[in-house]
């Protein structure tokens, strides 16, 4: 199981299937929530996760594909695009310190 300390998180990727819609809103929301933390948030297709990603956030239905695209990255799957507890926990861990496990 991959894990990363919050101080080592510099880039979060919100991975999606089609590249439009709800995941773009989630990426925007994360950027706002993490403003001032030094963490960048980008939105990419699940099959094109960049090598410099520290954490990948994606819908649970895409988790298997994300693990194939980025097997060594911490993966945070979620069920709902806005207000999901997994994403809320990720933001809190980055702001307050701790370890993110996936």
N, CA, C and O atoms as a MOPAC input file, in Angstrom:
PM7 MOZYME 1SCF
protein

 N      0.84600 1    -1.18600 1     0.00000 1
 C      0.00000 1     0.00000 1     0.00000 1
 C      0.88600 1     1.24300 1     0.00000 1
 O      1.77700 1     1.37600 1     0.84000 1
 N      0.64300 1     2.14100 1    -0.93400 1
 C      1.41300 1     3.37600 1    -1.03100 1
 C      0.95100 1     4.36500 1     0.03200 1
 O     -0.21600 1     4.37400 1     0.42400 1
 N      1.87600 1     5.19200 1     0.49000 1
 C      1.52500 1     6.27200 1     1.40700 1
 C      2.49600 1     7.42100 1     1.17900 1
 O      3.57900 1     7.24500 1     0.62200 1
 N      2.07600 1     8.60800 1     1.62900 1
 C      2.91500 1     9.79500 1     1.47200 1
 C      2.63800 1    10.74600 1     2.62500 1
 O      1.48900 1    10.92600 1     3.02800 1
 N      3.68000 1    11.34600 1     3.14800 1
 C      3.52300 1    12.33500 1     4.20100 1
 C      3.00400 1    13.62700 1     3.58100 1
 O      3.37800 1    13.97700 1     2.46200 1
 N      2.15900 1    14.32100 1     4.29600 1
 C      1.53400 1    15.53300 1     3.75200 1
 C      2.55800 1    16.56600 1     3.29900 1
 O      2.31300 1    17.28200 1     2.32900 1
 N      3.69200 1    16.65900 1     3.97300 1
 C      4.70600 1    17.65100 1     3.58900 1
 C      5.36200 1    17.31900 1     2.25600 1
 O      6.00700 1    18.17500 1     1.65000 1
 N      5.20200 1    16.08000 1     1.79500 1
 C      5.78600 1    15.65800 1     0.52400 1
 C      4.80400 1    15.74100 1    -0.64300 1
 O      5.14000 1    15.35800 1    -1.76400 1
 N      3.59500 1    16.23900 1    -0.38600 1
 C      2.59500 1    16.37700 1    -1.44200 1
 C      2.73700 1    17.75000 1    -2.08500 1
 O      2.51800 1    18.77500 1    -1.44000 1
 N      3.10400 1    17.75800 1    -3.35800 1
 C      3.27300 1    19.00500 1    -4.10100 1
 C      2.33400 1    19.08800 1    -5.30100 1
 O      2.00900 1    20.17600 1    -5.77700 1
 N      1.90000 1    17.91200 1    -5.78700 1
 C      1.04200 1    17.90400 1    -6.97300 1
 C     -0.03000 1    16.82900 1    -6.84800 1
 O      0.26300 1    15.65100 1    -6.64500 1
 N     -1.27900 1    17.26700 1    -6.97400 1
 C     -2.42000 1    16.36500 1    -6.97200 1
 C     -3.00500 1    16.35000 1    -8.37300 1
 O     -3.17500 1    17.39500 1    -9.00000 1
 N     -3.31000 1    15.16100 1    -8.85200 1
 C     -3.96700 1    15.00900 1   -10.14400 1
 C     -5.38700 1    14.52700 1    -9.90200 1
 O     -5.60600 1    13.53500 1    -9.20700 1
 N     -6.35100 1    15.23500 1   -10.47900 1
 C     -7.73400 1    14.76100 1   -10.50600 1
 C     -7.88400 1    14.07400 1   -11.85800 1
 O     -7.90700 1    14.72500 1   -12.90200 1
 N     -7.98600 1    12.75500 1   -11.82000 1
 C     -8.05900 1    11.96500 1   -13.05500 1
 C     -9.51700 1    11.67000 1   -13.39600 1
 O    -10.33000 1    11.36300 1   -12.52400 1
 N     -9.82000 1    11.77000 1   -14.67500 1
 C    -11.20200 1    11.55200 1   -15.11100 1
 C    -11.22800 1    10.66300 1   -16.34600 1
 O    -10.19000 1    10.24900 1   -16.86200 1
 N    -12.42100 1    10.38700 1   -16.79600 1
 C    -12.58500 1     9.52800 1   -17.96900 1
 C    -12.74100 1    10.36100 1   -19.23800 1
 O    -12.01200 1    10.16400 1   -20.21000 1
 N    -13.68400 1    11.28300 1   -19.22700 1
 C    -14.00400 1    12.05700 1   -20.43100 1
 C    -13.30500 1    13.40800 1   -20.48500 1
 O    -13.16900 1    13.98500 1   -21.56400 1
 N    -12.86100 1    13.92200 1   -19.35000 1
 C    -12.16600 1    15.20300 1   -19.34900 1
 C    -13.06200 1    16.42100 1   -19.28800 1
 O    -12.62500 1    17.52800 1   -19.60100 1
 N    -14.30400 1    16.23300 1   -18.89100 1
 C    -15.22800 1    17.35800 1   -18.81600 1
 C    -16.13700 1    17.17400 1   -17.60300 1
 O    -16.27900 1    16.06900 1   -17.07800 1
 N    -16.73800 1    18.25500 1   -17.17500 1
 C    -17.79900 1    18.15500 1   -16.18600 1
 C    -17.37200 1    18.12900 1   -14.74600 1
 O    -16.58900 1    18.96900 1   -14.30200 1
 N    -17.88700 1    17.16200 1   -14.01300 1
 C    -17.77300 1    17.12600 1   -12.56000 1
 C    -16.34000 1    17.07800 1   -12.05100 1
 O    -16.02300 1    17.71400 1   -11.04500 1
 N    -15.48000 1    16.34400 1   -12.71800 1
 C    -14.10400 1    16.26100 1   -12.23600 1
 C    -13.37200 1    17.59300 1   -12.39100 1
 O    -12.47100 1    17.89500 1   -11.60900 1
 N    -13.74200 1    18.37800 1   -13.37400 1
 C    -13.16400 1    19.71900 1   -13.52700 1
 C    -13.60000 1    20.59400 1   -12.34300 1
 O    -12.81000 1    21.37700 1   -11.81500 1
 N    -14.85600 1    20.45000 1   -11.94000 1
 C    -15.34600 1    21.20000 1   -10.77500 1
 C    -14.60100 1    20.76900 1    -9.51600 1
 O    -14.25700 1    21.60800 1    -8.68400 1
 N    -14.35200 1    19.47900 1    -9.36900 1
 C    -13.61800 1    18.99300 1    -8.20500 1
 C    -12.20100 1    19.55400 1    -8.18900 1
 O    -11.72200 1    19.98300 1    -7.13900 1
 N    -11.53100 1    19.55900 1    -9.32200 1
 C    -10.18100 1    20.11700 1    -9.38900 1
 C    -10.18200 1    21.58000 1    -8.99000 1
 O     -9.29800 1    22.02100 1    -8.25500 1
 N    -11.15600 1    22.33600 1    -9.46100 1
 C    -11.27000 1    23.74600 1    -9.11000 1
 C    -11.50200 1    23.92200 1    -7.61100 1
 O    -10.90200 1    24.79200 1    -6.98100 1
 N    -12.37200 1    23.09500 1    -7.04900 1
 C    -12.65700 1    23.15200 1    -5.61900 1
 C    -11.39400 1    22.83800 1    -4.80700 1
 O    -11.11100 1    23.51300 1    -3.81700 1
 N    -10.64700 1    21.83100 1    -5.21600 1
 C     -9.41400 1    21.48800 1    -4.51400 1
 C     -8.39500 1    22.62300 1    -4.58700 1
 O     -7.72000 1    22.91300 1    -3.60000 1
 N     -8.28200 1    23.26300 1    -5.74800 1
 C     -7.35600 1    24.40100 1    -5.87300 1
 C     -7.69700 1    25.48300 1    -4.85500 1
 O     -6.81000 1    26.03100 1    -4.20000 1
 N     -8.98200 1    25.78600 1    -4.72600 1
 C     -9.41800 1    26.81000 1    -3.76600 1
 C     -9.13100 1    26.37900 1    -2.33400 1
 O     -8.63300 1    27.16800 1    -1.53100 1
 N     -9.44400 1    25.13000 1    -2.01500 1
 C     -9.25700 1    24.63900 1    -0.65300 1
 C     -7.77900 1    24.56000 1    -0.26400 1
 O     -7.44100 1    24.70300 1     0.91100 1
 N     -6.90500 1    24.33500 1    -1.23400 1
 C     -5.48300 1    24.17000 1    -0.95300 1
 C     -4.65900 1    25.41400 1    -1.26900 1
 O     -3.42900 1    25.37300 1    -1.23200 1
 N     -5.32500 1    26.50500 1    -1.57700 1
 C     -4.62700 1    27.75200 1    -1.87300 1
 C     -3.73900 1    28.12900 1    -0.68900 1
 O     -4.16500 1    28.09900 1     0.46500 1
 N     -2.50200 1    28.48400 1    -1.00400 1
 C     -1.56200 1    28.87700 1     0.03300 1
 C     -0.79400 1    27.72000 1     0.66400 1
 O      0.04500 1    27.95000 1     1.53500 1
 N     -1.06000 1    26.49200 1     0.25000 1
 C     -0.36100 1    25.33900 1     0.81800 1
 C      0.86300 1    24.93300 1    -0.00400 1
 O      1.69100 1    24.14800 1     0.45800 1
 N      0.97300 1    25.46700 1    -1.22000 1
 C      2.06800 1    25.07900 1    -2.10000 1
 C      1.76400 1    23.84300 1    -2.92500 1
 O      2.62300 1    23.36000 1    -3.66300 1
 N      0.54400 1    23.32600 1    -2.80600 1
 C      0.14200 1    22.14300 1    -3.56500 1
 C     -0.56700 1    22.59100 1    -4.83500 1
 O     -1.48800 1    23.40600 1    -4.77900 1
 N     -0.13900 1    22.06100 1    -5.98200 1
 C     -0.82700 1    22.35300 1    -7.23200 1
 C     -1.81900 1    21.22800 1    -7.53500 1
 O     -1.61600 1    20.07500 1    -7.15500 1
 N     -2.88000 1    21.59400 1    -8.21800 1
 C     -3.90500 1    20.62800 1    -8.59600 1
 C     -4.10400 1    20.72100 1   -10.09500 1
 O     -4.34500 1    21.80300 1   -10.63200 1
 N     -4.00300 1    19.58100 1   -10.77200 1
 C     -4.21600 1    19.52500 1   -12.21000 1
 C     -5.26500 1    18.47300 1   -12.52300 1
 O     -5.52900 1    17.57300 1   -11.72500 1
 N     -5.85100 1    18.60400 1   -13.69000 1
 C     -6.90700 1    17.71100 1   -14.15500 1
 C     -6.40500 1    17.02700 1   -15.41400 1
 O     -6.02400 1    17.69500 1   -16.37500 1
 N     -6.40200 1    15.68500 1   -15.41800 1
 C     -5.93600 1    14.96000 1   -16.60600 1
 C     -6.79300 1    13.71300 1   -16.83200 1
 O     -7.46900 1    13.25200 1   -15.91200 1
 N     -6.76800 1    13.16800 1   -18.04800 1
 C     -7.42700 1    11.88600 1   -18.30100 1
 C     -6.75400 1    10.77200 1   -17.48600 1
 O     -5.54700 1    10.81300 1   -17.25000 1
 N     -7.52300 1     9.80200 1   -17.07000 1
 C     -7.02000 1     8.72900 1   -16.21600 1
 C     -5.88500 1     7.93800 1   -16.87700 1
 O     -5.04300 1     7.37600 1   -16.17800 1
 N     -5.85300 1     7.88900 1   -18.17800 1
 C     -4.79400 1     7.14700 1   -18.88000 1
 C     -3.54300 1     7.98000 1   -19.11500 1
 O     -2.57500 1     7.48800 1   -19.69400 1
 N     -3.54900 1     9.25400 1   -18.66900 1
 C     -2.41400 1    10.15000 1   -18.90900 1
 C     -1.92300 1    10.81000 1   -17.62700 1
 O     -1.54500 1    11.98200 1   -17.64500 1
 N     -1.92200 1    10.08900 1   -16.53000 1
 C     -1.46600 1    10.63500 1   -15.25000 1
 C      0.03200 1    10.90300 1   -15.35300 1
 O      0.79600 1     9.99400 1   -15.67800 1
 N      0.46800 1    12.13900 1   -15.08000 1
 C      1.88700 1    12.46800 1   -15.22300 1
 C      2.75100 1    11.81800 1   -14.14400 1
 O      2.29000 1    11.55400 1   -13.03300 1
 N      3.98900 1    11.57200 1   -14.48800 1
 C      4.93000 1    10.90300 1   -13.58600 1
 C      5.23500 1    11.72100 1   -12.33600 1
 O      5.61100 1    11.15800 1   -11.30700 1
 N      5.07800 1    13.05000 1   -12.41300 1
 C      5.41500 1    13.89000 1   -11.26000 1
 C      4.24500 1    14.08100 1   -10.28300 1
 O      4.33900 1    14.89100 1    -9.36200 1
 N      3.16000 1    13.35000 1   -10.47700 1
 C      2.03000 1    13.41300 1    -9.54900 1
 C      2.43600 1    12.79100 1    -8.21400 1
 O      3.15200 1    11.79000 1    -8.18300 1
 N      1.98100 1    13.38000 1    -7.12100 1
 C      2.21100 1    12.79900 1    -5.80400 1
 C      0.98600 1    12.01400 1    -5.34200 1
 O      1.11000 1    10.94800 1    -4.73800 1
 N     -0.20300 1    12.55800 1    -5.63500 1
 C     -1.46200 1    11.93200 1    -5.24900 1
 C     -2.41300 1    12.00100 1    -6.43600 1
 O     -2.48200 1    13.01400 1    -7.13100 1
 N     -3.14500 1    10.91300 1    -6.66200 1
 C     -4.14600 1    10.86500 1    -7.72100 1
 C     -5.51500 1    10.72500 1    -7.05400 1
 O     -5.73400 1     9.83500 1    -6.23200 1
 N     -6.41900 1    11.61300 1    -7.42300 1
 C     -7.79200 1    11.58400 1    -6.92700 1
 C     -8.67200 1    11.22000 1    -8.11500 1
 O     -8.60600 1    11.86600 1    -9.16100 1
 N     -9.49800 1    10.18400 1    -7.95900 1
 C    -10.38700 1     9.81000 1    -9.05800 1
 C    -11.62200 1     9.10400 1    -8.51900 1
 O    -11.62600 1     8.59300 1    -7.39900 1
 N    -12.66000 1     9.08500 1    -9.32800 1
 C    -13.88500 1     8.38200 1    -8.96200 1
 C    -13.55700 1     6.90100 1    -8.77800 1
 O    -12.72600 1     6.35200 1    -9.50200 1
 N    -14.20200 1     6.26400 1    -7.82300 1
 C    -13.91300 1     4.85500 1    -7.52500 1
 C    -14.10000 1     3.95000 1    -8.74100 1
 O    -13.45400 1     2.90700 1    -8.84300 1
 N    -14.97600 1     4.34100 1    -9.65900 1
 C    -15.17400 1     3.56400 1   -10.87100 1
 C    -13.98100 1     3.58300 1   -11.81100 1
 O    -13.88800 1     2.75100 1   -12.71400 1
 N    -13.06800 1     4.52700 1   -11.60800 1
 C    -11.86900 1     4.63000 1   -12.44500 1
 C    -10.60500 1     4.19100 1   -11.70500 1
 O     -9.51100 1     4.24300 1   -12.26600 1
 N    -10.74900 1     3.76400 1   -10.46200 1
 C     -9.58200 1     3.45900 1    -9.63200 1
 C     -8.68100 1     2.38900 1   -10.24600 1
 O     -7.45800 1     2.52600 1   -10.21600 1
 N     -9.25700 1     1.34300 1   -10.79300 1
 C     -8.44000 1     0.27400 1   -11.38400 1
 C     -7.61000 1     0.80700 1   -12.54700 1
 O     -6.43400 1     0.46700 1   -12.68000 1
 N     -8.21500 1     1.63400 1   -13.38000 1
 C     -7.46800 1     2.21500 1   -14.51000 1
 C     -6.38700 1     3.16800 1   -14.01800 1
 O     -5.29500 1     3.21200 1   -14.58400 1
 N     -6.68100 1     3.92900 1   -12.97000 1
 C     -5.68200 1     4.84800 1   -12.41600 1
 C     -4.50000 1     4.07100 1   -11.84600 1
 O     -3.35300 1     4.49400 1   -11.99200 1
 N     -4.76800 1     2.94200 1   -11.20200 1
 C     -3.68000 1     2.12200 1   -10.64800 1
 C     -2.77700 1     1.57000 1   -11.76400 1
 O     -1.57300 1     1.41400 1   -11.56200 1
 N     -3.34800 1     1.27900 1   -12.92300 1
 C     -2.54900 1     0.81000 1   -14.06200 1
 C     -1.69800 1     1.96300 1   -14.60900 1
 O     -0.52500 1     1.77600 1   -14.93100 1
 N     -2.30100 1     3.15600 1   -14.71200 1
 C     -1.58600 1     4.32300 1   -15.24900 1
 C     -0.50300 1     4.83000 1   -14.31000 1
 O      0.53800 1     5.31100 1   -14.75800 1
 N     -0.74800 1     4.72300 1   -13.00400 1
 C      0.18700 1     5.26900 1   -12.01700 1
 C      0.29600 1     4.30900 1   -10.83200 1
 O     -0.17300 1     4.62200 1    -9.73800 1
 N      0.91000 1     3.14500 1   -11.04200 1
 C      0.91500 1     2.11900 1   -10.00400 1
 C      1.65700 1     2.48400 1    -8.72200 1
 O      1.37800 1     1.92200 1    -7.66300 1
 N      2.59100 1     3.41200 1    -8.80800 1
 C      3.38500 1     3.77100 1    -7.63400 1
 C      2.87700 1     5.02300 1    -6.91800 1
 O      3.51300 1     5.49500 1    -5.97500 1
 N      1.75100 1     5.55800 1    -7.35200 1
 C      1.21600 1     6.79500 1    -6.77200 1
 C      0.16100 1     6.49600 1    -5.71100 1
 O     -0.50100 1     5.45900 1    -5.75200 1
 N      0.01600 1     7.40800 1    -4.77400 1
 C     -1.04800 1     7.30300 1    -3.78200 1
 C     -2.35500 1     7.63700 1    -4.48700 1
 O     -2.46900 1     8.67200 1    -5.14400 1
 N     -3.33400 1     6.75800 1    -4.34800 1
 C     -4.62400 1     6.92900 1    -5.00700 1
 C     -5.70400 1     7.16000 1    -3.96500 1
 O     -5.84600 1     6.39300 1    -3.01300 1
 N     -6.46800 1     8.23800 1    -4.16200 1
 C     -7.58900 1     8.54400 1    -3.28500 1
 C     -8.86400 1     8.42900 1    -4.12100 1
 O     -9.21300 1     9.36100 1    -4.84600 1
 N     -9.56100 1     7.29500 1    -4.02700 1
 C    -10.81900 1     7.14600 1    -4.75900 1
 C    -11.96900 1     7.79700 1    -3.98500 1
 O    -11.95400 1     7.83500 1    -2.75400 1
 N    -12.95100 1     8.30000 1    -4.70700 1
 C    -14.11400 1     8.91700 1    -4.07000 1
 C    -15.37700 1     8.42800 1    -4.75100 1
 O    -15.33100 1     7.89000 1    -5.85700 1
 N    -16.51000 1     8.61900 1    -4.07800 1
 C    -17.80700 1     8.19400 1    -4.59700 1
 C    -18.60000 1     9.34800 1    -5.20100 1
 O    -19.23800 1     9.18600 1    -6.24100 1
 N    -18.56300 1    10.52500 1    -4.54400 1
 C    -19.31400 1    11.68600 1    -5.01900 1
 C    -18.35400 1    12.82400 1    -5.32000 1
 O    -17.35600 1    13.00600 1    -4.62200 1
 N    -18.65700 1    13.58300 1    -6.35300 1
 C    -17.70400 1    14.58800 1    -6.84000 1
 C    -17.51100 1    15.77000 1    -5.90700 1
 O    -16.40100 1    16.29400 1    -5.81800 1
 N    -18.52800 1    16.20000 1    -5.22600 1
 C    -18.38800 1    17.34700 1    -4.32600 1
 C    -18.81500 1    16.93900 1    -2.92200 1
 O    -19.92400 1    16.44300 1    -2.72100 1
 N    -17.93100 1    17.15200 1    -1.95700 1
 C    -18.24500 1    16.84400 1    -0.57900 1
 C    -17.96400 1    15.41500 1    -0.15200 1
 O    -18.46500 1    14.98200 1     0.88600 1
 N    -17.18100 1    14.67300 1    -0.91400 1
 C    -16.88600 1    13.29000 1    -0.54000 1
 C    -15.94400 1    13.26000 1     0.66800 1
 O    -14.97700 1    14.02100 1     0.71100 1
 N    -16.21600 1    12.39200 1     1.64700 1
 C    -15.36500 1    12.31600 1     2.84300 1
 C    -13.89700 1    11.99800 1     2.54900 1
 O    -13.02000 1    12.47700 1     3.26700 1
 N    -13.60800 1    11.21200 1     1.52500 1
 C    -12.22200 1    10.87600 1     1.20300 1
 C    -11.44600 1    12.11500 1     0.76100 1
 O    -10.28100 1    12.28400 1     1.12100 1
 N    -12.09200 1    12.97700 1    -0.01600 1
 C    -11.44900 1    14.21100 1    -0.48100 1
 C    -11.32700 1    15.19900 1     0.67700 1
 O    -10.30800 1    15.87700 1     0.80800 1
 N    -12.34900 1    15.28300 1     1.50800 1
 C    -12.30800 1    16.15300 1     2.68100 1
 C    -11.15500 1    15.74400 1     3.60200 1
 O    -10.44200 1    16.59800 1     4.12800 1
 N    -10.98000 1    14.44500 1     3.79300 1
 C     -9.89700 1    13.93700 1     4.63500 1
 C     -8.53400 1    14.26600 1     4.02800 1
 O     -7.61000 1    14.62600 1     4.75700 1
 N     -8.39400 1    14.14900 1     2.70800 1
 C     -7.14500 1    14.48800 1     2.03100 1
 C     -6.78300 1    15.94900 1     2.26700 1
 O     -5.64300 1    16.25700 1     2.61600 1
 N     -7.73900 1    16.84600 1     2.08000 1
 C     -7.49400 1    18.27900 1     2.28500 1
 C     -7.09900 1    18.54400 1     3.73500 1
 O     -6.15100 1    19.28800 1     3.98600 1
 N     -7.80000 1    17.95600 1     4.68000 1
 C     -7.49200 1    18.15400 1     6.09700 1
 C     -6.09500 1    17.64500 1     6.43700 1
 O     -5.37600 1    18.28000 1     7.20900 1
 N     -5.71100 1    16.51900 1     5.87600 1
 C     -4.38400 1    15.96000 1     6.13900 1
 C     -3.29800 1    16.86000 1     5.57700 1
 O     -2.26800 1    17.05900 1     6.22100 1
 N     -3.50800 1    17.40500 1     4.39400 1
 C     -2.52000 1    18.30700 1     3.81000 1
 C     -2.39300 1    19.56200 1     4.66000 1
 O     -1.28000 1    20.03500 1     4.89100 1
 N     -3.49200 1    20.10300 1     5.12200 1
 C     -3.46300 1    21.33900 1     5.91000 1
 C     -2.94600 1    21.12200 1     7.32100 1
 O     -2.26300 1    21.98700 1     7.86800 1
 N     -3.26200 1    19.97200 1     7.92300 1
 C     -2.94200 1    19.75300 1     9.33300 1
 C     -1.76200 1    18.82700 1     9.57400 1
 O     -1.30500 1    18.68600 1    10.70800 1
 N     -1.27000 1    18.20100 1     8.52800 1
 C     -0.16200 1    17.26400 1     8.67000 1
 C     -0.66800 1    15.84400 1     8.85200 1
 O     -1.79000 1    15.61200 1     9.30200 1
 N      0.18400 1    14.91200 1     8.49200 1
 C     -0.17800 1    13.50400 1     8.62100 1
 C      0.21900 1    12.74300 1     7.38500 1
 O      0.95400 1    13.24100 1     6.53200 1
 N     -0.27800 1    11.53000 1     7.30000 1
 C      0.05400 1    10.64300 1     6.19300 1
 C     -1.19900 1    10.30400 1     5.41100 1
 O     -2.25800 1    10.05200 1     5.98500 1
 N     -1.06500 1    10.30100 1     4.09400 1
 C     -2.15600 1     9.89200 1     3.21000 1
 C     -1.81600 1     8.48800 1     2.74000 1
 O     -0.75000 1     8.25700 1     2.16900 1
 N     -2.73000 1     7.54900 1     2.98500 1
 C     -2.55100 1     6.15700 1     2.57200 1
 C     -3.50700 1     5.83700 1     1.44200 1
 O     -4.59800 1     6.40000 1     1.35400 1
 N     -3.08800 1     4.93600 1     0.58900 1
 C     -3.98200 1     4.51300 1    -0.48000 1
 C     -3.79800 1     3.05000 1    -0.79100 1
 O     -4.47300 1     2.51600 1    -1.67200 1

